[in-house]
Structures are given as C-alpha cells and as structure tokens.
Coordinates of N, CA and C in Angstrom, one line a residue:
M1 N -17.8 4.1 3.5 CA -19.3 4.0 3.6 C -20.0 5.3 3.6
G2 N -19.3 6.3 4.2 CA -19.9 7.6 4.3 C -20.0 8.2 2.9
V3 N -19.0 8.0 2.1 CA -19.0 8.5 0.7 C -20.1 7.8 -0.1
A4 N -20.3 6.5 0.1 CA -21.3 5.8 -0.6 C -22.7 6.3 -0.2
E5 N -22.9 6.5 1.1 CA -24.2 7.0 1.5 C -24.5 8.4 1.0
A6 N -23.5 9.3 0.9 CA -23.7 10.6 0.4 C -24.0 10.6 -1.1
M7 N -23.3 9.8 -1.8 CA -23.5 9.7 -3.3 C -24.8 9.0 -3.6
A8 N -25.2 8.0 -2.8 CA -26.5 7.4 -3.0 C -27.7 8.4 -2.9
A9 N -27.5 9.3 -1.9 CA -28.5 10.3 -1.7 C -28.6 11.3 -2.9
M10 N -27.6 11.5 -3.6 CA -27.6 12.4 -4.8 C -27.5 11.6 -6.1
R11 N -27.9 10.4 -6.1 CA -27.8 9.5 -7.2 C -28.4 10.1 -8.5
D12 N -29.5 10.7 -8.4 CA -30.2 11.2 -9.6 C -29.5 12.5 -10.2
D13 N -28.7 13.1 -9.4 CA -28.0 14.3 -9.8 C -26.6 14.1 -10.3
L14 N -26.1 12.9 -10.2 CA -24.7 12.6 -10.6 C -24.6 12.6 -12.1
P15 N -23.6 13.4 -12.6 CA -23.4 13.4 -14.1 C -22.5 12.2 -14.5
G16 N -22.8 11.0 -14.1 CA -22.0 9.8 -14.4 C -22.3 8.7 -13.5
T17 N -21.5 7.7 -13.6 CA -21.7 6.5 -12.8 C -20.5 6.3 -11.8
V18 N -20.8 6.0 -10.6 CA -19.7 5.7 -9.6 C -19.8 4.3 -9.1
K19 N -18.7 3.6 -9.1 CA -18.6 2.2 -8.7 C -17.8 2.1 -7.4
F20 N -18.4 1.5 -6.3 CA -17.6 1.4 -5.1 C -17.1 0.0 -5.0
I21 N -15.8 -0.1 -4.8 CA -15.0 -1.4 -4.8 C -14.6 -1.7 -3.4
F22 N -15.1 -2.8 -2.9 CA -14.7 -3.2 -1.5 C -13.6 -4.3 -1.7
Q23 N -12.4 -3.9 -1.4 CA -11.2 -4.7 -1.7 C -10.7 -5.5 -0.6
P24 N -10.6 -6.8 -0.6 CA -10.0 -7.6 0.4 C -8.6 -7.8 0.2
A25 N -7.8 -8.2 1.2 CA -6.4 -8.6 1.0 C -5.6 -7.6 0.3
E26 N -5.7 -6.4 0.7 CA -4.9 -5.3 -0.1 C -3.4 -5.4 0.1
E27 N -3.0 -6.1 1.2 CA -1.6 -6.3 1.4 C -1.1 -7.7 1.0
G28 N -1.9 -8.4 0.2 CA -1.6 -9.7 -0.3 C -2.4 -10.8 0.3
P29 N -2.9 -11.8 -0.5 CA -3.7 -12.9 0.0 C -2.8 -13.8 0.9
P30 N -3.5 -14.7 1.6 CA -2.7 -15.7 2.4 C -1.9 -16.6 1.5
E31 N -0.8 -17.1 2.0 CA 0.1 -17.9 1.2 C -0.6 -19.1 0.6
G32 N -0.4 -19.2 -0.7 CA -1.0 -20.3 -1.5 C -2.4 -20.0 -2.0
E33 N -2.9 -18.8 -1.7 CA -4.3 -18.4 -2.1 C -4.2 -17.3 -3.1
E34 N -5.2 -17.1 -3.9 CA -5.3 -16.0 -4.8 C -6.3 -15.0 -4.3
G35 N -6.1 -13.7 -4.4 CA -7.0 -12.8 -3.9 C -6.5 -11.3 -4.1
G36 N -7.1 -10.4 -3.5 CA -6.8 -9.0 -3.6 C -7.1 -8.4 -4.9
A37 N -6.5 -7.3 -5.2 CA -6.8 -6.5 -6.4 C -6.5 -7.3 -7.7
E38 N -5.4 -8.2 -7.7 CA -5.1 -8.9 -8.8 C -6.2 -9.9 -9.3
L39 N -6.8 -10.6 -8.3 CA -7.9 -11.5 -8.6 C -9.1 -10.7 -9.0
M40 N -9.4 -9.5 -8.4 CA -10.5 -8.7 -8.8 C -10.4 -8.2 -10.2
M41 N -9.2 -7.9 -10.6 CA -9.0 -7.5 -12.0 C -9.3 -8.7 -13.0
K42 N -8.9 -9.9 -12.6 CA -9.2 -11.0 -13.5 C -10.7 -11.3 -13.6
E43 N -11.4 -10.9 -12.5 CA -12.8 -11.1 -12.5 C -13.6 -10.0 -13.1
G44 N -12.9 -9.0 -13.6 CA -13.5 -7.9 -14.3 C -14.1 -6.7 -13.5
V45 N -13.4 -6.4 -12.4 CA -13.9 -5.4 -11.5 C -14.0 -4.0 -12.2
L46 N -13.1 -3.8 -13.2 CA -13.2 -2.5 -13.8 C -14.1 -2.4 -15.1
T47 N -14.9 -3.4 -15.3 CA -15.8 -3.5 -16.4 C -17.2 -3.6 -16.0
D48 N -18.1 -3.3 -16.9 CA -19.6 -3.5 -16.7 C -20.1 -2.9 -15.4
P49 N -20.1 -1.5 -15.3 CA -19.7 -0.5 -16.2 C -18.2 -0.3 -16.2
A50 N -17.6 0.2 -17.3 CA -16.2 0.4 -17.4 C -15.8 1.6 -16.5
V51 N -14.7 1.4 -15.9 CA -14.1 2.4 -14.9 C -13.1 3.3 -15.7
E52 N -13.2 4.6 -15.5 CA -12.3 5.5 -16.2 C -11.2 6.0 -15.3
A53 N -11.5 6.0 -14.0 CA -10.5 6.5 -13.0 C -10.8 5.9 -11.7
A54 N -9.8 5.7 -10.8 CA -9.9 5.1 -9.5 C -9.4 6.0 -8.4
L55 N -10.0 6.0 -7.3 CA -9.7 6.8 -6.2 C -9.7 6.0 -4.9
A56 N -8.6 6.1 -4.1 CA -8.5 5.4 -2.8 C -8.0 6.2 -1.7
L57 N -8.4 5.9 -0.5 CA -8.0 6.7 0.7 C -7.6 5.7 1.8
H58 N -6.5 6.0 2.5 CA -6.0 5.2 3.6 C -5.7 6.1 4.8
I59 N -6.1 5.6 6.0 CA -5.8 6.3 7.2 C -4.3 6.3 7.5
A60 N -3.8 7.4 8.1 CA -2.3 7.5 8.4 C -2.2 7.9 9.9
A61 N -1.8 6.9 10.7 CA -1.8 7.1 12.1 C -0.7 8.1 12.6
E62 N 0.3 8.3 11.7 CA 1.4 9.2 12.1 C 1.2 10.6 11.6
V63 N 0.1 10.9 10.9 CA -0.1 12.2 10.3 C -1.2 12.9 11.2
D64 N -1.0 14.2 11.4 CA -2.0 14.9 12.3 C -3.4 14.9 11.7
V65 N -4.3 14.7 12.6 CA -5.7 14.7 12.3 C -6.1 16.0 11.6
G66 N -6.9 16.0 10.6 CA -7.3 17.2 9.8 C -6.4 17.5 8.7
K67 N -5.3 16.6 8.4 CA -4.4 16.8 7.3 C -4.6 15.7 6.3
I68 N -4.3 16.0 5.0 CA -4.2 15.0 4.0 C -2.8 15.0 3.3
T69 N -2.3 13.9 3.0 CA -1.0 13.9 2.4 C -1.1 13.0 1.1
Y70 N -0.2 13.3 0.2 CA -0.1 12.5 -1.1 C 1.1 12.8 -1.8
R71 N 1.5 12.1 -2.8 CA 2.7 12.3 -3.6 C 2.4 11.7 -5.0
P72 N 3.0 12.4 -6.0 CA 2.9 11.8 -7.3 C 3.8 10.6 -7.5
G73 N 3.4 9.7 -8.3 CA 4.2 8.5 -8.6 C 4.1 7.4 -7.5
P74 N 5.0 6.5 -7.3 CA 4.9 5.4 -6.4 C 4.8 5.9 -4.9
A75 N 4.0 5.3 -4.1 CA 3.8 5.7 -2.8 C 4.1 4.6 -1.7
M76 N 3.8 3.3 -2.1 CA 4.0 2.2 -1.2 C 4.7 1.1 -1.8
A77 N 5.0 0.1 -1.0 CA 5.7 -1.1 -1.4 C 4.9 -2.0 -2.2
S78 N 5.5 -2.9 -3.0 CA 4.8 -4.0 -3.7 C 4.4 -5.0 -2.7
V79 N 3.4 -5.8 -3.0 CA 2.9 -6.9 -2.2 C 3.6 -8.2 -2.5
Q80 N 4.6 -8.2 -3.4 CA 5.3 -9.4 -3.7 C 6.3 -9.7 -2.6
D81 N 6.5 -11.0 -2.3 CA 7.5 -11.4 -1.4 C 8.4 -12.5 -2.0
Y82 N 9.4 -12.9 -1.2 CA 10.3 -13.9 -1.7 C 10.8 -14.7 -0.5
R83 N 11.3 -15.9 -0.8 CA 11.8 -16.8 0.2 C 13.1 -17.4 -0.3
I84 N 14.2 -17.3 0.5 CA 15.4 -18.0 0.2 C 15.7 -19.1 1.2
V85 N 16.0 -20.2 0.8 CA 16.3 -21.4 1.6 C 17.8 -21.7 1.5
V86 N 18.4 -21.6 2.7 CA 19.9 -22.0 2.7 C 20.0 -23.3 3.4
K87 N 20.7 -24.2 2.8 CA 20.9 -25.6 3.3 C 22.3 -25.8 3.7
G88 N 22.6 -26.0 5.0 CA 24.0 -26.2 5.4 C 24.4 -27.7 5.5
R89 N 25.6 -27.9 6.0 CA 26.1 -29.3 6.2 C 26.8 -29.2 7.5
Q90 N 26.4 -30.1 8.5 CA 27.0 -30.1 9.8 C 28.4 -30.7 9.9
S91 N 29.1 -30.3 10.9 CA 30.4 -30.9 11.2 C 30.7 -30.7 12.6
H92 N 31.8 -31.3 13.1 CA 32.2 -31.1 14.5 C 32.7 -29.6 14.6
G93 N 32.5 -29.0 15.8 CA 32.9 -27.6 16.0 C 34.4 -27.4 15.8
A94 N 35.2 -28.4 16.0 CA 36.6 -28.3 15.8 C 37.1 -28.4 14.4
A95 N 36.2 -28.7 13.5 CA 36.5 -28.9 12.1 C 35.5 -28.2 11.2
P96 N 35.4 -26.8 11.3 CA 34.3 -26.1 10.6 C 34.5 -26.2 9.1
W97 N 35.8 -26.4 8.6 CA 36.0 -26.5 7.2 C 35.3 -27.7 6.5
M98 N 34.8 -28.6 7.3 CA 34.1 -29.7 6.7 C 32.6 -29.5 6.6
S99 N 32.2 -28.3 7.0 CA 30.8 -28.0 7.0 C 30.4 -27.0 6.0
V100 N 29.2 -26.7 5.8 CA 28.7 -25.6 5.1 C 27.9 -24.8 6.1
D101 N 28.4 -23.7 6.5 CA 27.8 -22.9 7.6 C 26.6 -22.1 7.1
P102 N 25.4 -22.4 7.4 CA 24.3 -21.6 6.9 C 24.2 -20.2 7.4
V103 N 24.7 -20.0 8.7 CA 24.7 -18.7 9.2 C 25.6 -17.7 8.4
V104 N 26.8 -18.2 8.1 CA 27.7 -17.3 7.3 C 27.1 -17.1 5.9
T105 N 26.6 -18.2 5.3 CA 26.1 -18.1 4.0 C 24.9 -17.1 4.0
G106 N 24.0 -17.2 5.0 CA 22.8 -16.4 5.1 C 23.3 -14.9 5.2
S107 N 24.3 -14.7 6.0 CA 24.8 -13.3 6.2 C 25.3 -12.7 4.9
Q108 N 26.0 -13.5 4.2 CA 26.5 -13.1 2.9 C 25.4 -12.7 1.9
I109 N 24.3 -13.5 2.0 CA 23.2 -13.2 1.1 C 22.5 -11.9 1.5
V110 N 22.4 -11.6 2.8 CA 21.8 -10.4 3.3 C 22.6 -9.2 2.8
M111 N 23.9 -9.3 3.0 CA 24.8 -8.2 2.6 C 24.8 -8.0 1.1
G112 N 24.7 -9.1 0.3 CA 24.7 -9.0 -1.1 C 23.4 -8.4 -1.6
L113 N 22.3 -8.7 -0.9 CA 21.0 -8.1 -1.4 C 21.0 -6.6 -1.2
Q114 N 21.7 -6.1 -0.2 CA 21.7 -4.6 0.0 C 22.3 -3.9 -1.2
T115 N 23.2 -4.5 -1.9 CA 23.8 -3.9 -3.0 C 22.9 -3.8 -4.2
I116 N 21.7 -4.5 -4.2 CA 20.8 -4.4 -5.3 C 20.3 -2.9 -5.4
V117 N 20.0 -2.3 -4.3 CA 19.7 -0.9 -4.2 C 20.9 0.0 -4.3
A118 N 21.8 -0.2 -3.4 CA 22.9 0.7 -3.2 C 23.8 0.8 -4.5
R119 N 23.9 -0.2 -5.3 CA 24.8 -0.2 -6.4 C 24.1 -0.3 -7.8
N120 N 22.8 -0.4 -7.8 CA 22.1 -0.7 -9.1 C 21.0 0.3 -9.4
L121 N 20.5 1.0 -8.3 CA 19.3 1.8 -8.5 C 19.7 3.3 -8.2
N122 N 19.2 4.2 -9.0 CA 19.4 5.6 -8.7 C 18.2 6.1 -7.8
I123 N 18.5 6.1 -6.5 CA 17.4 6.4 -5.5 C 17.0 7.8 -5.6
T124 N 17.7 8.7 -6.3 CA 17.2 10.1 -6.4 C 16.1 10.1 -7.4
E125 N 15.9 9.1 -8.2 CA 14.8 9.0 -9.2 C 13.7 8.2 -8.7
L126 N 14.0 7.1 -8.0 CA 12.9 6.2 -7.5 C 13.4 5.6 -6.2
P127 N 12.8 6.0 -5.1 CA 13.1 5.4 -3.8 C 12.9 3.9 -3.8
A128 N 13.8 3.2 -3.1 CA 13.6 1.7 -3.1 C 14.3 1.2 -1.8
I129 N 13.8 0.0 -1.4 CA 14.4 -0.6 -0.2 C 14.3 -2.1 -0.3
V130 N 15.3 -2.8 0.1 CA 15.3 -4.3 0.2 C 15.4 -4.6 1.7
T131 N 14.4 -5.3 2.2 CA 14.4 -5.7 3.6 C 14.4 -7.2 3.8
V132 N 15.3 -7.6 4.7 CA 15.5 -9.0 5.0 C 15.2 -9.2 6.5
V133 N 13.9 -9.1 7.0 CA 13.6 -9.4 8.4 C 12.1 -9.8 8.4
P134 N 10.4 -10.9 10.3 CA 9.1 -11.2 10.5 C 8.3 -9.8 10.2
L135 N 9.2 -8.4 10.0 CA 8.8 -7.0 9.7 C 8.9 -6.8 8.2
E136 N 8.2 -5.7 7.6 CA 8.3 -5.3 6.1 C 7.7 -4.0 5.9
T137 N 8.0 -3.3 4.9 CA 7.4 -2.0 4.6 C 6.0 -2.2 4.2
G138 N 5.2 -1.2 4.5 CA 3.7 -1.3 4.2 C 3.5 -1.5 2.8
A139 N 2.6 -2.4 2.5 CA 2.3 -2.8 1.1 C 0.8 -2.5 0.8
E140 N 0.6 -2.4 -0.5 CA -0.8 -2.1 -1.0 C -0.9 -2.5 -2.5
D141 N -1.9 -3.2 -2.8 CA -2.0 -3.7 -4.2 C -2.9 -2.9 -5.1
F142 N -3.2 -1.6 -4.7 CA -4.0 -0.7 -5.5 C -3.4 -0.5 -6.8
A143 N -2.1 -0.7 -6.9 CA -1.4 -0.5 -8.2 C -2.0 -1.3 -9.3
F144 N -2.6 -2.5 -9.0 CA -3.2 -3.3 -10.1 C -4.3 -2.5 -10.8
F145 N -5.0 -1.6 -10.0 CA -6.0 -0.8 -10.7 C -5.3 0.4 -11.4
A146 N -4.3 0.9 -10.8 CA -3.6 2.1 -11.3 C -2.9 1.8 -12.6
E147 N -2.6 0.5 -12.8 CA -1.9 0.2 -14.1 C -2.9 0.2 -15.3
E148 N -4.2 0.2 -15.0 CA -5.2 0.2 -16.0 C -5.9 1.5 -16.2
V149 N -6.1 2.3 -15.2 CA -6.8 3.6 -15.3 C -6.1 4.6 -14.5
P150 N -6.3 5.9 -14.8 CA -5.7 7.0 -14.0 C -6.2 6.8 -12.6
S151 N -5.3 7.0 -11.6 CA -5.7 6.7 -10.2 C -5.0 7.7 -9.3
F152 N -5.7 7.8 -8.1 CA -5.2 8.7 -7.1 C -5.4 8.0 -5.7
Y153 N -4.2 7.8 -5.0 CA -4.2 7.2 -3.7 C -3.7 8.2 -2.7
Y154 N -4.4 8.5 -1.6 CA -3.9 9.5 -0.7 C -4.2 9.1 0.7
F155 N -3.6 9.8 1.7 CA -3.7 9.4 3.1 C -4.4 10.5 3.9
L156 N -5.1 10.0 4.9 CA -5.9 10.9 5.8 C -5.3 10.8 7.2
G157 N -4.9 12.0 7.7 CA -4.3 12.0 9.0 C -5.3 11.6 10.1
G158 N -4.8 10.8 11.1 CA -5.6 10.4 12.2 C -5.0 10.5 13.5
K159 N -3.8 11.1 13.6 CA -3.0 11.2 14.8 C -3.6 12.3 15.7
P160 N -4.0 12.1 16.9 CA -4.4 13.2 17.8 C -3.3 14.3 17.9
L161 N -3.7 15.5 17.9 CA -2.8 16.6 17.9 C -1.9 16.7 19.1
D162 N -2.4 16.1 20.2 CA -1.6 16.2 21.4 C -0.6 15.0 21.6
V163 N -0.5 14.2 20.5 CA 0.4 13.0 20.5 C 1.6 13.3 19.6
P164 N 2.8 13.4 20.0 CA 4.0 13.6 19.2 C 4.1 12.5 18.1
A165 N 4.5 12.8 16.9 CA 4.6 11.8 15.8 C 5.5 10.6 16.3
S166 N 6.5 10.9 17.1 CA 7.4 9.9 17.5 C 6.8 8.9 18.4
E167 N 5.6 9.3 19.0 CA 5.0 8.4 20.0 C 3.7 7.8 19.4
A168 N 3.3 8.1 18.2 CA 2.1 7.6 17.6 C 2.3 6.1 17.3
A169 N 1.3 5.3 17.8 CA 1.4 3.8 17.6 C 1.3 3.5 16.1
S170 N 2.0 2.5 15.6 CA 2.0 2.2 14.2 C 0.8 1.4 13.9
H171 N 0.5 1.3 12.6 CA -0.6 0.5 12.1 C -0.4 -0.9 12.4
H172 N -1.5 -1.7 12.6 CA -1.4 -3.1 12.9 C -0.7 -3.5 14.2
T173 N -0.8 -2.6 15.2 CA -0.2 -2.9 16.5 C -1.4 -2.8 17.5
P174 N -1.2 -3.4 18.7 CA -2.2 -3.3 19.7 C -2.6 -1.9 20.1
D175 N -1.7 -1.0 20.1 CA -1.9 0.4 20.5 C -2.4 1.3 19.5
F176 N -2.6 0.8 18.2 CA -3.1 1.7 17.1 C -4.3 2.4 17.5
F177 N -4.3 3.8 17.3 CA -5.4 4.6 17.6 C -5.5 5.8 16.7
I178 N -6.7 6.2 16.3 CA -6.9 7.4 15.5 C -7.9 8.3 16.1
D179 N -7.8 9.5 15.8 CA -8.8 10.5 16.2 C -9.9 10.5 15.1
E180 N -11.0 10.0 15.4 CA -12.1 9.8 14.4 C -12.7 11.1 14.0
S181 N -12.4 12.2 14.6 CA -13.0 13.5 14.2 C -12.5 13.8 12.8
G182 N -11.4 13.2 12.3 CA -10.9 13.5 11.0 C -11.6 12.7 9.9
L183 N -12.4 11.7 10.2 CA -13.1 10.9 9.2 C -14.0 11.8 8.3
A184 N -14.6 12.8 8.8 CA -15.4 13.7 8.0 C -14.6 14.3 6.9
L185 N -13.4 14.7 7.1 CA -12.5 15.2 6.1 C -12.3 14.2 5.0
G186 N -12.1 13.0 5.4 CA -11.9 11.9 4.4 C -13.1 11.8 3.5
V187 N -14.3 11.8 4.1 CA -15.5 11.7 3.3 C -15.7 12.9 2.3
E188 N -15.4 14.1 2.9 CA -15.6 15.3 2.1 C -14.6 15.4 1.0
S189 N -13.3 15.0 1.3 CA -12.3 15.1 0.2 C -12.5 14.1 -0.9
M190 N -13.0 12.9 -0.5 CA -13.2 11.9 -1.6 C -14.4 12.3 -2.4
L191 N -15.5 12.9 -1.8 CA -16.6 13.4 -2.5 C -16.2 14.5 -3.5
A192 N -15.3 15.4 -3.0 CA -14.9 16.5 -3.8 C -14.1 16.1 -5.0
V193 N -13.2 15.1 -4.9 CA -12.4 14.7 -6.0 C -13.3 13.9 -7.0
A194 N -14.2 13.0 -6.5 CA -15.0 12.3 -7.4 C -16.0 13.2 -8.1
L195 N -16.6 14.2 -7.5 CA -17.6 15.1 -8.1 C -16.8 16.0 -9.1
D196 N -15.6 16.4 -8.8 CA -14.9 17.2 -9.7 C -14.6 16.4 -11.0
Y197 N -14.3 15.2 -10.9 CA -14.0 14.4 -12.0 C -15.2 14.1 -12.8
L198 N -16.3 13.8 -12.2 CA -17.6 13.6 -12.9 C -18.1 14.9 -13.6
N199 N -17.7 16.0 -13.1 CA -18.2 17.3 -13.7 C -17.2 17.8 -14.7
G200 N -16.2 17.0 -15.1 CA -15.4 17.4 -16.2 C -14.0 17.9 -15.8
A201 N -13.7 18.2 -14.6 CA -12.4 18.5 -14.1 C -11.6 17.2 -14.1
N202 N -10.3 17.3 -14.0 CA -9.5 16.1 -13.9 C -8.5 16.1 -12.8
P203 N -9.0 16.2 -11.5 CA -8.1 16.3 -10.4 C -7.2 15.1 -10.2
I204 N -7.5 13.9 -10.8 CA -6.8 12.7 -10.6 C -5.5 12.7 -11.4
T205 N -5.6 13.1 -12.7 CA -4.4 13.0 -13.5 C -3.7 14.3 -13.5
E206 N -4.2 15.4 -13.0 CA -3.5 16.7 -13.0 C -2.8 16.9 -11.7
Q207 N -3.0 16.1 -10.6 CA -2.4 16.3 -9.4 C -0.9 16.0 -9.5

C-alpha cells in the first residue's frame, strides 16, 4: 500500500502504467474451491492494460531487518498437493497374515516417495523435496504470473537484530513477529525496481 500511495502521488510523471494486483489465496484456495493466481489469470489479470513484468515482495521473519534476499530461478514450493488413501483389511492380532496392514503399507509408500527425489532428480541442478506430514514447505502461486511475463519475487527481512535466527518465530504461528522499521526498505526497494523498469532499465530480467 505504501508503494501504491507513493506512485499515485507521482502518477503524472510515470513513464508508463503500473497495475497493482491484490492477490488472495497465494498458498492455494480452500479445498474444492477455485482461487488464487490461477483464477486471476483466467479472469485476465495481466490484460487491459497488458502487463510486461511482475514484481512481488514477501516478508521474511528469519532474515535480519534491513536486509533483502533473493535468488534466480525457483524460490518456493508449488501450491499443488496430493492425497493417498490406503485401505486395509482387519484380522485377529494372532493371524496378521489374513489382514492388509495399512500402517505397514503406508510406511512403504512414505519410504518409496523419498526415492522420487533421492534417485530421480539431480538436486545440484534443482533443489526439491517430497514431504509426507499436517506440516509443508512454504508455498506461493506467484509462478502463474511468472510463467507469462518476466518476474521478480524477493524477500524483506523482518527479524529484530537482537533475536537469533534460531529463535525467530516462524510464519503463521502465534509468536510470529517482525520489526516494522524494515517496511520502509520494502517500499523503497519496490519503488526503485519498478521505476528502473519504467525508465528503460531491466532489473527484473537482468538480476
């Protein structure tokens, strides 16, 4: 909102058009519903006016306040999920051979899934993880935009300097806390990248 306010104040001097996208359900819509960036794409979020590049910023509770981090290529997990249903067959405890034990079967599935990464992917080229637990790696569907236009997604540090990284509360937990003094850097950095792009530089595709 700070970036929107600043750019609105300089609207007449901008050498181009800026579109602000307010994206819901960035980690995936509720089960059985459609939403997030995928639905926005279907509804034409990058058209009228056409969008040439996209820029996004996310707070990082484990990064020192006053710092910005980014990396080229993939940065977060996909928002896709899956469900495996194992159906067993009961028997008397003294005759387990007459049953289908769902605990053993489920354990074999978990072990087998681990080999998807360990034996099929070169993780020196593309980091990957398969997780089978009510927990999951952080997800973000900004990639739906990035598939269509050059994009840049980066992180803004919000961890107080006197808090060790090992003690910083994780996102989406009751103890989550950020040092809001770093928000000004977030506004300034997003303004700088957007204005550089509008003025002919290409910080998004050259980073």
